[in-house]
Amino acid sequence: MNETTNNGGQKVNALEQAKVIVSQLGRNNLLAISGGRVTYRETGITLPVSYGYSVTIDLENDLYIVRRVFKRGGKVTIKGEVKGVYCDDLGEIAYQAHAYKSYEFPRQLEEGFDCSTGRTYPLLVSRKGDK
């Protein structure tokens, strides 16, 4: 894998960056989503789910992009995407992305506000009919 630069302009190995994503995702979420299978890419990681579905996680400007991807016959379709995910919420959003039979992705998001940090974050809202 090639080296990339982080926000400070320092060279970072893409494999090391992917390992950081996996550690922030959490071991239990990783096992629940893909059974521990991880494919490292230059921009992030791919977690294969089943039946052609996978979850991709990419790092962009200290925030994550989580996608539900469907691949069949060489054709790749993005079935859902959430941008601007903080590392605290990465495990929950990735778990929701993997559950293609149970959840629409992305679920209806509203912004919440954390008084202690002063930042806004995506808030998952249940809709009628969600399991």
PDB file of C-alpha atoms in Angstrom:
ATOM      1  CA  MET A   1       0.000   0.000   0.000  1.00  0.00           C
ATOM      2  CA  ASN A   2       1.117   3.506  -0.682  1.00  0.00           C
ATOM      3  CA  GLU A   3       1.760   6.203   1.829  1.00  0.00           C
ATOM      4  CA  THR A   4      -0.755   8.972   2.286  1.00  0.00           C
ATOM      5  CA  THR A   5      -0.581  12.246   4.180  1.00  0.00           C
ATOM      6  CA  ASN A   6      -2.654  13.110   7.209  1.00  0.00           C
ATOM      7  CA  ASN A   7      -3.910  16.585   8.124  1.00  0.00           C
ATOM      8  CA  GLY A   8      -0.550  17.515   9.656  1.00  0.00           C
ATOM      9  CA  GLY A   9       1.210  16.776   6.372  1.00  0.00           C
ATOM     10  CA  GLN A  10       3.018  13.753   7.836  1.00  0.00           C
ATOM     11  CA  LYS A  11       3.417  10.580   5.788  1.00  0.00           C
ATOM     12  CA  VAL A  12       1.199   7.775   7.093  1.00  0.00           C
ATOM     13  CA  ASN A  13       1.223   4.199   5.860  1.00  0.00           C
ATOM     14  CA  ALA A  14      -2.233   3.296   4.526  1.00  0.00           C
ATOM     15  CA  LEU A  15      -2.052  -0.071   6.310  1.00  0.00           C
ATOM     16  CA  GLU A  16      -1.457   1.664   9.651  1.00  0.00           C
ATOM     17  CA  GLN A  17      -4.386   3.988   8.947  1.00  0.00           C
ATOM     18  CA  ALA A  18      -6.594   0.972   8.191  1.00  0.00           C
ATOM     19  CA  LYS A  19      -5.528  -0.665  11.464  1.00  0.00           C
ATOM     20  CA  VAL A  20      -6.589   2.485  13.310  1.00  0.00           C
ATOM     21  CA  ILE A  21     -10.009   2.292  11.633  1.00  0.00           C
ATOM     22  CA  VAL A  22     -10.355  -1.337  12.744  1.00  0.00           C
ATOM     23  CA  SER A  23      -9.388  -0.474  16.329  1.00  0.00           C
ATOM     24  CA  GLN A  24     -11.905   2.394  16.434  1.00  0.00           C
ATOM     25  CA  LEU A  25     -14.594   0.132  15.009  1.00  0.00           C
ATOM     26  CA  GLY A  26     -14.128  -2.303  17.887  1.00  0.00           C
ATOM     27  CA  ARG A  27     -13.473  -6.026  17.991  1.00  0.00           C
ATOM     28  CA  ASN A  28     -17.047  -7.052  18.807  1.00  0.00           C
ATOM     29  CA  ASN A  29     -18.523  -4.924  16.004  1.00  0.00           C
ATOM     30  CA  LEU A  30     -15.950  -6.311  13.596  1.00  0.00           C
ATOM     31  CA  LEU A  31     -16.880  -9.875  14.524  1.00  0.00           C
ATOM     32  CA  ALA A  32     -20.618  -9.137  14.295  1.00  0.00           C
ATOM     33  CA  ILE A  33     -20.365  -7.409  10.917  1.00  0.00           C
ATOM     34  CA  SER A  34     -17.961  -9.605   8.976  1.00  0.00           C
ATOM     35  CA  GLY A  35     -16.878 -12.450  11.219  1.00  0.00           C
ATOM     36  CA  GLY A  36     -13.448 -10.855  11.529  1.00  0.00           C
ATOM     37  CA  ARG A  37     -12.783 -10.615   7.775  1.00  0.00           C
ATOM     38  CA  VAL A  38     -11.205  -7.329   6.682  1.00  0.00           C
ATOM     39  CA  THR A  39      -9.925  -6.212   3.289  1.00  0.00           C
ATOM     40  CA  TYR A  40      -7.509  -3.311   3.484  1.00  0.00           C
ATOM     41  CA  ARG A  41      -7.723  -0.657   0.759  1.00  0.00           C
ATOM     42  CA  GLU A  42      -5.713   2.495   0.207  1.00  0.00           C
ATOM     43  CA  THR A  43      -8.530   4.749   1.371  1.00  0.00           C
ATOM     44  CA  GLY A  44      -9.956   2.542   4.141  1.00  0.00           C
ATOM     45  CA  ILE A  45     -11.332  -0.925   4.754  1.00  0.00           C
ATOM     46  CA  THR A  46     -13.993  -3.226   3.346  1.00  0.00           C
ATOM     47  CA  LEU A  47     -15.943  -5.628   5.546  1.00  0.00           C
ATOM     48  CA  PRO A  48     -17.645  -8.391   3.529  1.00  0.00           C
ATOM     49  CA  VAL A  49     -21.094  -9.237   4.895  1.00  0.00           C
ATOM     50  CA  SER A  50     -22.887 -11.817   2.712  1.00  0.00           C
ATOM     51  CA  TYR A  51     -24.914 -12.266  -0.486  1.00  0.00           C
ATOM     52  CA  GLY A  52     -22.844  -9.655  -2.300  1.00  0.00           C
ATOM     53  CA  TYR A  53     -23.173  -6.993   0.401  1.00  0.00           C
ATOM     54  CA  SER A  54     -20.239  -5.345   2.106  1.00  0.00           C
ATOM     55  CA  VAL A  55     -19.569  -2.329   4.312  1.00  0.00           C
ATOM     56  CA  THR A  56     -16.831   0.120   3.345  1.00  0.00           C
ATOM     57  CA  ILE A  57     -15.335   2.596   5.788  1.00  0.00           C
ATOM     58  CA  ASP A  58     -13.149   5.430   4.530  1.00  0.00           C
ATOM     59  CA  LEU A  59     -11.391   8.215   6.420  1.00  0.00           C
ATOM     60  CA  GLU A  60     -11.773  11.729   5.053  1.00  0.00           C
ATOM     61  CA  ASN A  61     -10.610  14.808   6.981  1.00  0.00           C
ATOM     62  CA  ASP A  62     -10.774  13.114  10.419  1.00  0.00           C
ATOM     63  CA  LEU A  63     -14.373  11.973   9.781  1.00  0.00           C
ATOM     64  CA  TYR A  64     -15.550   8.658   8.384  1.00  0.00           C
ATOM     65  CA  ILE A  65     -17.711   7.743   5.413  1.00  0.00           C
ATOM     66  CA  VAL A  66     -19.640   4.487   5.881  1.00  0.00           C
ATOM     67  CA  ARG A  67     -21.254   2.845   2.848  1.00  0.00           C
ATOM     68  CA  ARG A  68     -23.431  -0.207   2.276  1.00  0.00           C
ATOM     69  CA  VAL A  69     -22.261  -1.668  -1.033  1.00  0.00           C
ATOM     70  CA  PHE A  70     -23.861  -4.377  -3.181  1.00  0.00           C
ATOM     71  CA  LYS A  71     -21.763  -6.137  -5.817  1.00  0.00           C
ATOM     72  CA  ARG A  72     -23.236  -8.556  -8.352  1.00  0.00           C
ATOM     73  CA  GLY A  73     -21.748  -9.619 -11.681  1.00  0.00           C
ATOM     74  CA  GLY A  74     -19.018  -6.983 -11.607  1.00  0.00           C
ATOM     75  CA  LYS A  75     -21.520  -4.166 -11.073  1.00  0.00           C
ATOM     76  CA  VAL A  76     -21.077  -2.213  -7.841  1.00  0.00           C
ATOM     77  CA  THR A  77     -24.055  -0.325  -6.378  1.00  0.00           C
ATOM     78  CA  ILE A  78     -23.945   1.916  -3.315  1.00  0.00           C
ATOM     79  CA  LYS A  79     -27.123   1.129  -1.356  1.00  0.00           C
ATOM     80  CA  GLY A  80     -26.583   3.771   1.331  1.00  0.00           C
ATOM     81  CA  GLU A  81     -23.998   6.209   2.637  1.00  0.00           C
ATOM     82  CA  VAL A  82     -23.412   8.247   5.779  1.00  0.00           C
ATOM     83  CA  LYS A  83     -20.765  10.973   5.725  1.00  0.00           C
ATOM     84  CA  GLY A  84     -19.288  12.869   8.650  1.00  0.00           C
ATOM     85  CA  VAL A  85     -19.267  10.015  11.166  1.00  0.00           C
ATOM     86  CA  TYR A  86     -17.196  10.592  14.314  1.00  0.00           C
ATOM     87  CA  CYS A  87     -15.074   7.744  15.682  1.00  0.00           C
ATOM     88  CA  ASP A  88     -17.421   7.446  18.692  1.00  0.00           C
ATOM     89  CA  ASP A  89     -20.341   6.585  16.395  1.00  0.00           C
ATOM     90  CA  LEU A  90     -18.431   4.442  13.889  1.00  0.00           C
ATOM     91  CA  GLY A  91     -19.329   1.066  15.414  1.00  0.00           C
ATOM     92  CA  GLU A  92     -23.064   1.791  15.565  1.00  0.00           C
ATOM     93  CA  ILE A  93     -23.296   3.219  12.042  1.00  0.00           C
ATOM     94  CA  ALA A  94     -21.227   0.362  10.552  1.00  0.00           C
ATOM     95  CA  TYR A  95     -23.383  -2.200  12.363  1.00  0.00           C
ATOM     96  CA  GLN A  96     -26.530  -0.611  10.939  1.00  0.00           C
ATOM     97  CA  ALA A  97     -24.962  -0.639   7.468  1.00  0.00           C
ATOM     98  CA  HIS A  98     -24.303  -4.371   7.641  1.00  0.00           C
ATOM     99  CA  ALA A  99     -27.883  -5.303   8.616  1.00  0.00           C
ATOM    100  CA  TYR A 100     -29.289  -5.159   5.085  1.00  0.00           C
ATOM    101  CA  LYS A 101     -32.256  -7.422   5.953  1.00  0.00           C
ATOM    102  CA  SER A 102     -33.326  -5.477   9.051  1.00  0.00           C
ATOM    103  CA  TYR A 103     -32.593  -1.790   8.472  1.00  0.00           C
ATOM    104  CA  GLU A 104     -32.830   0.787   5.752  1.00  0.00           C
ATOM    105  CA  PHE A 105     -29.523   2.548   5.458  1.00  0.00           C
ATOM    106  CA  PRO A 106     -29.060   5.283   6.264  1.00  0.00           C
ATOM    107  CA  ARG A 107     -31.821   5.449   8.772  1.00  0.00           C
ATOM    108  CA  GLN A 108     -33.434   8.793   9.302  1.00  0.00           C
ATOM    109  CA  LEU A 109     -30.768  10.987  10.868  1.00  0.00           C
ATOM    110  CA  GLU A 110     -31.214  14.099  12.903  1.00  0.00           C
ATOM    111  CA  GLU A 111     -28.519  16.175  14.465  1.00  0.00           C
ATOM    112  CA  GLY A 112     -27.919  15.974  18.179  1.00  0.00           C
ATOM    113  CA  PHE A 113     -25.789  18.327  20.252  1.00  0.00           C
ATOM    114  CA  ASP A 114     -23.303  17.252  22.904  1.00  0.00           C
ATOM    115  CA  CYS A 115     -23.006  20.002  25.521  1.00  0.00           C
ATOM    116  CA  SER A 116     -19.764  18.660  26.981  1.00  0.00           C
ATOM    117  CA  THR A 117     -17.840  18.789  23.684  1.00  0.00           C
ATOM    118  CA  GLY A 118     -19.859  21.441  21.869  1.00  0.00           C
ATOM    119  CA  ARG A 119     -20.199  19.395  18.687  1.00  0.00           C
ATOM    120  CA  THR A 120     -23.133  18.106  16.686  1.00  0.00           C
ATOM    121  CA  TYR A 121     -23.411  14.449  15.780  1.00  0.00           C
ATOM    122  CA  PRO A 122     -25.784  12.255  13.778  1.00  0.00           C
ATOM    123  CA  LEU A 123     -28.649  10.919  15.875  1.00  0.00           C
ATOM    124  CA  LEU A 124     -30.450   7.763  14.783  1.00  0.00           C
ATOM    125  CA  VAL A 125     -34.217   8.098  14.910  1.00  0.00           C
ATOM    126  CA  SER A 126     -36.495   5.074  14.754  1.00  0.00           C
ATOM    127  CA  ARG A 127     -39.349   5.172  12.309  1.00  0.00           C
ATOM    128  CA  LYS A 128     -42.593   3.277  12.426  1.00  0.00           C
ATOM    129  CA  GLY A 129     -42.028  -0.215  11.107  1.00  0.00           C
ATOM    130  CA  ASP A 130     -38.327  -0.414  12.087  1.00  0.00           C
ATOM    131  CA  LYS A 131     -37.357  -3.566  13.893  1.00  0.00           C
TER     132      LYS A 131
END
